[in-house]
Amino acid sequence: MTGLNLSEWALRHRSLVVYVMMIAVITGSLAYFRLGRNEDPSFIIKTMVVQAAWPGATAEETMKQVTERLERQLQQTPHLDFLRSSTRAGLVTIFVNLKGSANARQVSDAWYEVRKSIGDISHTLPSGVIGPGFNDDFGDTFGIVYGFTSDGFTQRELRDHVEDIRSRLLRIPDVSKIELIGAQDEVIFVEFSKQELATLGIDRAALLAALQAQNIVRPAGTIQTGKESISIRVSGRFQSEQDIAAVNFVAGGRTLRLSDIAQVRRGYLDPPQPMFRVNGQPAIGLAVAMRDGGDILALGRNIKTVMGQITADLPIGIEPSLVADQAVVVRGAIGEFMTSLLQAIAIIMVVSFVSLGIRPGLIIALAIPLTLAIVFPIMEIARIDMQRISLGALIIALALLVDDAMTTTDATLNRLAQGDSKIDAATFAYRSHAFAMLAGTLVTIAGFIPVGFAASSAGEYTFSLFAVVAIALLVSWLVAVIFTPLLGVLILVPPPERISAAPGRIFRFYRSCLILAMRAKWLTIAISLALFVASVLALPLIPQQFFPSSDRPELLVDLSLPQNASIFASETAAKRLDAALASDPDVHHWSTNVGRGAIRFYLPLNAELPNDFFTQAVVVAKDVAARERLHVKLERLLAEDFPAAVASVSPLGLGPPVGWPLQYRVSGPDLEQVRELALKVGQIVASDPRTTSINFDWMAPERELRIHVDQDEARRLGLSSQAISTVLNTVISGATVTQVRDDVYLVDVVARAVDEQRMSLSNLRTLQVPLPGGTTVSLSQFATFEFQQQYPLIWRRDRVPTLTVRAAISDGSLPNSVVGALSQAIEQLRKTLPASYDVAVGGTVEESRKSQASVLAVVPMMLFVMVTVLMVQLQSFPRLLMVASVAPLGMVGVVAALLLSGRPLGFVTILGILALLGMICKNAVILIGQIDAERAQGKSPWEAAVDASSSRFRPIMLTAISTVLGMIPIAPTVFWGPMAVAIMGGLLVATVLTLVLLPTMYVACFGEKERTSAPAPSPS
């Protein structure tokens, strides 16, 4: 190699290099403590929620007049993947989902376009539509959640204290936002008796208008004098419910107080808003979100300190409980990974010391912290936090980064053993191996390209794996060519024994096998090819998985009652579940969300829409073993005690959220036809014994009372449908007439009938409707009543009604296996479908396929980079073909390792297999480079192949063994385990095959026969 020799330069500038080493260590130590800490890497939830309300409209009217108009406009959103909408009577919620390939800037631009385009058509929506409103913070994660229970305090008193706590916590650094959970808004009810009003001849509408007029806020002017400005205020504004009760008005020539004819009381919204319960007690929650790039550990410490001060000042009876604490989870995870990292370092150091000796091993041991010390500041600059993916990437990189240092040290030892000076020996590795090492490093990095550039949420989730490995490997090459030679000059001494010493037994065995394989070269190539084909054929035997479940102790318990169930029914079910959890010894604590899903306390959580019929409990077991026991008990409890509910129990998942593991979408234009087809799909799904809890996201219709007004009679009486609806709404649900401004709260004043008059159907028939002349008439005199059925909820996907068949999977089976077993029956049903109807796989399987497709789409770029780097280094098509032939051999070991260990083939495992290609190519490139170097000395291809393989045997095997053993600490983990096992098995088998097959192919390619007089080489 000509040009600048970096190793030689480093030795000529020793003081500068030592200074840089010292600065690197100091900077790296500081950067390590400054790096953000988090549980999962941040990734953008590419979903925006658009909501609109049309009070009084039916579900069908809402779908046709509001949902359809909004969706038509939203389909023009740039980078749109699909729309998914939920339509209820008078309420529409649309999820705008962008493609996984959309980056942060494109997502931001798309949300701007959504707001702008919907604003452009808002005037075309029906009169009375409220909104639309937008929520593009759907992916915010509230990692720390406190619940506050009270004994002896009203809900309002508790909320006052919680609001004060919220204000104090917002001042803590790294806090971005805090949301209240389960807080109930206060309401002042003005409850009238219909008969009494009719008897007194009081016009309800005029009375309510008087209340509004008295409480209105209007300027009364300002007087400007020569010295000052004086504002004028008119009294009369309501300060409390007593002010409302004391209002006087004239009726029938008499002056009456409102309290004489109505009950005025303060209460809470009826029906209530979504409720929050902690350990079975009603509570108000505070959910804290951290700013992007913050340190969750520091945030947790700061909040704990402030909460300690706050708790000391709280009155007796108000108790805070830590419901979710991501800081504790992250602290434990980082502690475990740091332990794994230290274990990996120790393993690699032991391998280095045992195989190379104390002094060479010390160089390898010093190269590890030097490399990490440079990696940490670069991670800080690149804003890569310490989290699940980056920490695992450090361990994977650690097993790879010693490769270059080991190659350099081994080459230096060889030259010292041959009598070179320390300077010549230390610079020899750069002259002979630097380009090959750099090419191998780039090829290894190229193997991780699909991780870094996969255009999907899963690819975004695992991006830091590519980034950290790429940074670490490039830094390790620089350390190997700049710092390692200097350390070699300072530490190494010439070996006491010459290189011609008798070879060891392992080396002699390897050399014998190599020569035997080279003699039977075509048989060796055929056996290798047969092993590869067998491994490919065995791939379907490996269970497939998207992302595994988390190893956190939480369980999510979902309870869905019939979709026409009230929130009171959900509360009753929640209390029954609370009672069962309270007596279970495996439960540490739990929280229950009634009428909504849990707030996103965990980034990959599948957030649920607020619905009165839905309840979700987050149960924290005492440990993972207790979680598994609890899982079984809860499934049995829900099946036996909650037969009417659609219930599921699941641990937290890893990777992008997908919801129910098994899903089939049935879509088509006609609701009834879609429903019938969904029932058939449900029967097919139920035919597999591994499926449980089969359910539908909408299916059963609900009762609806239709009041048919005789319009001719109503007009004769001077009534309109609007007036009748207003009276009914005021009497039954209540109408907001004004607001009381109470401290920081706005308290609605709601007028309605007393309880006994608005809960009865018979009372509805006799409801007295006021006429323009001051008299009243019974509703039944001009209206008839009829019960009808309608769907309470309709889901659509891309403007087509879509009913999703969902199921859980038992016996530890994986969704891919069940979908594969059902595929034939589903395909037969699909062939019988009318035009415009379809059945599509959803859930985990669909998301897995999309993510794998995004990875495979980048594989051509990966191969192009690999081939280009290899061609620049090898500059020979036959040599390039040999390396390309060796690379896939890792599949032999991958398949064997996964089958023997029983680990599934998941998304992360696939990334590891692709990265394995680069590791194998690196060894092959260096080995071919060594063979060519031997031939340059005048040796025949046979001699060069044998001698080069013999000299590279020790460093290649040591690197492979170091990599395999270095991954032992993460092999038992849930997330990284399958990938570690695949790399360990694949690299070990591929290394052995490379050391045997590559020399064999080299000899077969260049046609050189064995020379019987060839001298036997010695081990390096």
PDB file of C-alpha atoms in Angstrom, residues 12-147:
ATOM      1  CA  ARG A  12       6.325   9.752  14.560  1.00  0.00           C
ATOM      2  CA  HIS A  13       3.902  11.924  16.573  1.00  0.00           C
ATOM      3  CA  ARG A  14       3.651   9.893  19.736  1.00  0.00           C
ATOM      4  CA  SER A  15       3.062  12.762  22.147  1.00  0.00           C
ATOM      5  CA  LEU A  16       0.220  14.146  20.040  1.00  0.00           C
ATOM      6  CA  VAL A  17      -1.380  10.710  19.707  1.00  0.00           C
ATOM      7  CA  VAL A  18      -1.108  10.076  23.466  1.00  0.00           C
ATOM      8  CA  TYR A  19      -2.671  13.495  24.094  1.00  0.00           C
ATOM      9  CA  VAL A  20      -5.538  12.678  21.718  1.00  0.00           C
ATOM     10  CA  MET A  21      -6.024   9.358  23.551  1.00  0.00           C
ATOM     11  CA  MET A  22      -6.264  11.179  26.879  1.00  0.00           C
ATOM     12  CA  ILE A  23      -8.723  13.737  25.489  1.00  0.00           C
ATOM     13  CA  ALA A  24     -10.796  10.926  23.963  1.00  0.00           C
ATOM     14  CA  VAL A  25     -11.061   9.118  27.289  1.00  0.00           C
ATOM     15  CA  ILE A  26     -12.048  12.294  29.180  1.00  0.00           C
ATOM     16  CA  THR A  27     -14.537  13.409  26.516  1.00  0.00           C
ATOM     17  CA  GLY A  28     -16.013   9.931  26.266  1.00  0.00           C
ATOM     18  CA  SER A  29     -16.489   9.709  30.035  1.00  0.00           C
ATOM     19  CA  LEU A  30     -18.279  13.069  30.115  1.00  0.00           C
ATOM     20  CA  ALA A  31     -20.422  12.198  27.095  1.00  0.00           C
ATOM     21  CA  TYR A  32     -21.468   8.892  28.683  1.00  0.00           C
ATOM     22  CA  PHE A  33     -23.023  10.721  31.625  1.00  0.00           C
ATOM     23  CA  ARG A  34     -24.608  13.367  29.383  1.00  0.00           C
ATOM     24  CA  LEU A  35     -26.269  10.930  27.003  1.00  0.00           C
ATOM     25  CA  GLY A  36     -30.049  10.820  27.279  1.00  0.00           C
ATOM     26  CA  ARG A  37     -31.598   7.737  28.842  1.00  0.00           C
ATOM     27  CA  ASN A  38     -34.820   6.221  27.609  1.00  0.00           C
ATOM     28  CA  GLU A  39     -36.592   2.902  27.387  1.00  0.00           C
ATOM     29  CA  ASP A  40     -37.180   2.781  23.652  1.00  0.00           C
ATOM     30  CA  PRO A  41     -35.791   4.809  20.757  1.00  0.00           C
ATOM     31  CA  SER A  42     -38.052   7.665  19.802  1.00  0.00           C
ATOM     32  CA  PHE A  43     -39.949   7.114  16.591  1.00  0.00           C
ATOM     33  CA  ILE A  44     -42.755   9.124  15.088  1.00  0.00           C
ATOM     34  CA  ILE A  45     -46.260   7.743  15.414  1.00  0.00           C
ATOM     35  CA  LYS A  46     -47.314   8.697  11.889  1.00  0.00           C
ATOM     36  CA  THR A  47     -50.975   9.041  12.800  1.00  0.00           C
ATOM     37  CA  MET A  48     -53.119  12.149  13.140  1.00  0.00           C
ATOM     38  CA  VAL A  49     -56.618  12.147  14.601  1.00  0.00           C
ATOM     39  CA  VAL A  50     -59.319  14.319  13.030  1.00  0.00           C
ATOM     40  CA  GLN A  51     -62.615  14.578  14.939  1.00  0.00           C
ATOM     41  CA  ALA A  52     -65.923  16.286  14.249  1.00  0.00           C
ATOM     42  CA  ALA A  53     -69.301  16.238  15.986  1.00  0.00           C
ATOM     43  CA  TRP A  54     -72.791  16.701  14.594  1.00  0.00           C
ATOM     44  CA  PRO A  55     -75.115  16.540  17.612  1.00  0.00           C
ATOM     45  CA  GLY A  56     -78.467  14.958  16.870  1.00  0.00           C
ATOM     46  CA  ALA A  57     -77.472  13.171  13.644  1.00  0.00           C
ATOM     47  CA  THR A  58     -77.788   9.415  13.214  1.00  0.00           C
ATOM     48  CA  ALA A  59     -74.749   7.237  12.534  1.00  0.00           C
ATOM     49  CA  GLU A  60     -75.777   6.879   8.891  1.00  0.00           C
ATOM     50  CA  GLU A  61     -76.296  10.639   8.461  1.00  0.00           C
ATOM     51  CA  THR A  62     -72.970  11.342  10.143  1.00  0.00           C
ATOM     52  CA  MET A  63     -71.184   8.837   7.900  1.00  0.00           C
ATOM     53  CA  LYS A  64     -72.636  10.154   4.651  1.00  0.00           C
ATOM     54  CA  GLN A  65     -72.586  13.876   5.376  1.00  0.00           C
ATOM     55  CA  VAL A  66     -69.501  14.313   7.569  1.00  0.00           C
ATOM     56  CA  THR A  67     -67.246  11.253   7.418  1.00  0.00           C
ATOM     57  CA  GLU A  68     -67.504  10.934   3.637  1.00  0.00           C
ATOM     58  CA  ARG A  69     -66.769  14.623   3.005  1.00  0.00           C
ATOM     59  CA  LEU A  70     -63.792  14.674   5.330  1.00  0.00           C
ATOM     60  CA  GLU A  71     -62.348  11.421   3.989  1.00  0.00           C
ATOM     61  CA  ARG A  72     -62.643  12.525   0.369  1.00  0.00           C
ATOM     62  CA  GLN A  73     -60.532  15.558   1.220  1.00  0.00           C
ATOM     63  CA  LEU A  74     -58.092  13.661   3.428  1.00  0.00           C
ATOM     64  CA  GLN A  75     -57.351  11.151   0.658  1.00  0.00           C
ATOM     65  CA  GLN A  76     -55.317  13.908  -1.000  1.00  0.00           C
ATOM     66  CA  THR A  77     -52.904  14.044   1.958  1.00  0.00           C
ATOM     67  CA  PRO A  78     -49.287  13.615   0.794  1.00  0.00           C
ATOM     68  CA  HIS A  79     -47.555  10.360   1.850  1.00  0.00           C
ATOM     69  CA  LEU A  80     -50.920   8.889   2.901  1.00  0.00           C
ATOM     70  CA  ASP A  81     -50.920   5.174   3.646  1.00  0.00           C
ATOM     71  CA  PHE A  82     -54.559   4.673   4.591  1.00  0.00           C
ATOM     72  CA  LEU A  83     -57.497   6.316   6.356  1.00  0.00           C
ATOM     73  CA  ARG A  84     -59.386   4.587   9.134  1.00  0.00           C
ATOM     74  CA  SER A  85     -62.534   6.149  10.521  1.00  0.00           C
ATOM     75  CA  SER A  86     -64.938   5.436  13.354  1.00  0.00           C
ATOM     76  CA  THR A  87     -68.461   6.837  12.973  1.00  0.00           C
ATOM     77  CA  ARG A  88     -70.973   6.989  15.803  1.00  0.00           C
ATOM     78  CA  ALA A  89     -74.270   8.842  15.960  1.00  0.00           C
ATOM     79  CA  GLY A  90     -73.179  12.477  15.848  1.00  0.00           C
ATOM     80  CA  LEU A  91     -69.428  11.813  16.167  1.00  0.00           C
ATOM     81  CA  VAL A  92     -66.707  10.906  13.657  1.00  0.00           C
ATOM     82  CA  THR A  93     -63.079  10.094  14.402  1.00  0.00           C
ATOM     83  CA  ILE A  94     -60.664   9.680  11.480  1.00  0.00           C
ATOM     84  CA  PHE A  95     -57.146   8.293  11.800  1.00  0.00           C
ATOM     85  CA  VAL A  96     -54.869   9.650   9.083  1.00  0.00           C
ATOM     86  CA  ASN A  97     -52.017   7.149   8.747  1.00  0.00           C
ATOM     87  CA  LEU A  98     -48.952   8.098   6.730  1.00  0.00           C
ATOM     88  CA  LYS A  99     -46.568   5.700   5.024  1.00  0.00           C
ATOM     89  CA  GLY A 100     -43.667   4.367   7.042  1.00  0.00           C
ATOM     90  CA  SER A 101     -41.283   5.974   4.538  1.00  0.00           C
ATOM     91  CA  ALA A 102     -42.353   9.492   5.568  1.00  0.00           C
ATOM     92  CA  ASN A 103     -39.608  11.299   7.480  1.00  0.00           C
ATOM     93  CA  ALA A 104     -40.095  13.827  10.277  1.00  0.00           C
ATOM     94  CA  ARG A 105     -40.223  16.840   7.953  1.00  0.00           C
ATOM     95  CA  GLN A 106     -42.663  15.146   5.599  1.00  0.00           C
ATOM     96  CA  VAL A 107     -44.882  14.187   8.524  1.00  0.00           C
ATOM     97  CA  SER A 108     -44.926  17.786   9.759  1.00  0.00           C
ATOM     98  CA  ASP A 109     -45.754  19.060   6.267  1.00  0.00           C
ATOM     99  CA  ALA A 110     -48.488  16.462   5.879  1.00  0.00           C
ATOM    100  CA  TRP A 111     -50.168  17.542   9.132  1.00  0.00           C
ATOM    101  CA  TYR A 112     -50.077  21.158   7.920  1.00  0.00           C
ATOM    102  CA  GLU A 113     -51.752  20.059   4.676  1.00  0.00           C
ATOM    103  CA  VAL A 114     -54.411  18.172   6.647  1.00  0.00           C
ATOM    104  CA  ARG A 115     -55.315  21.265   8.657  1.00  0.00           C
ATOM    105  CA  LYS A 116     -55.269  23.467   5.567  1.00  0.00           C
ATOM    106  CA  SER A 117     -57.308  21.148   3.343  1.00  0.00           C
ATOM    107  CA  ILE A 118     -59.967  20.475   5.984  1.00  0.00           C
ATOM    108  CA  GLY A 119     -60.171  24.206   6.680  1.00  0.00           C
ATOM    109  CA  ASP A 120     -60.840  24.743   2.976  1.00  0.00           C
ATOM    110  CA  ILE A 121     -63.955  22.521   3.036  1.00  0.00           C
ATOM    111  CA  SER A 122     -65.262  23.267   6.530  1.00  0.00           C
ATOM    112  CA  HIS A 123     -67.916  25.567   5.033  1.00  0.00           C
ATOM    113  CA  THR A 124     -69.335  22.625   3.051  1.00  0.00           C
ATOM    114  CA  LEU A 125     -70.119  20.596   6.172  1.00  0.00           C
ATOM    115  CA  PRO A 126     -73.729  20.491   7.394  1.00  0.00           C
ATOM    116  CA  SER A 127     -74.952  23.276   9.637  1.00  0.00           C
ATOM    117  CA  GLY A 128     -74.446  22.422  13.300  1.00  0.00           C
ATOM    118  CA  VAL A 129     -71.204  20.467  12.846  1.00  0.00           C
ATOM    119  CA  ILE A 130     -68.732  21.189  15.635  1.00  0.00           C
ATOM    120  CA  GLY A 131     -65.111  21.107  14.528  1.00  0.00           C
ATOM    121  CA  PRO A 132     -63.251  19.473  12.937  1.00  0.00           C
ATOM    122  CA  GLY A 133     -60.523  19.289  15.577  1.00  0.00           C
ATOM    123  CA  PHE A 134     -57.027  17.895  15.115  1.00  0.00           C
ATOM    124  CA  ASN A 135     -54.633  15.911  17.305  1.00  0.00           C
ATOM    125  CA  ASP A 136     -51.142  15.356  15.902  1.00  0.00           C
ATOM    126  CA  ASP A 137     -49.678  14.602  19.350  1.00  0.00           C
ATOM    127  CA  PHE A 138     -51.168  11.126  19.206  1.00  0.00           C
ATOM    128  CA  GLY A 139     -47.743   9.565  19.807  1.00  0.00           C
ATOM    129  CA  ASP A 140     -46.786  11.522  22.949  1.00  0.00           C
ATOM    130  CA  THR A 141     -45.552   9.194  25.677  1.00  0.00           C
ATOM    131  CA  PHE A 142     -46.358   9.886  29.314  1.00  0.00           C
ATOM    132  CA  GLY A 143     -43.753   7.716  31.019  1.00  0.00           C
ATOM    133  CA  ILE A 144     -44.460   8.796  34.607  1.00  0.00           C
ATOM    134  CA  VAL A 145     -48.022   8.566  35.922  1.00  0.00           C
ATOM    135  CA  TYR A 146     -49.200   9.364  39.452  1.00  0.00           C
ATOM    136  CA  GLY A 147     -52.640   8.546  40.813  1.00  0.00           C
TER     137      GLY A 147
END
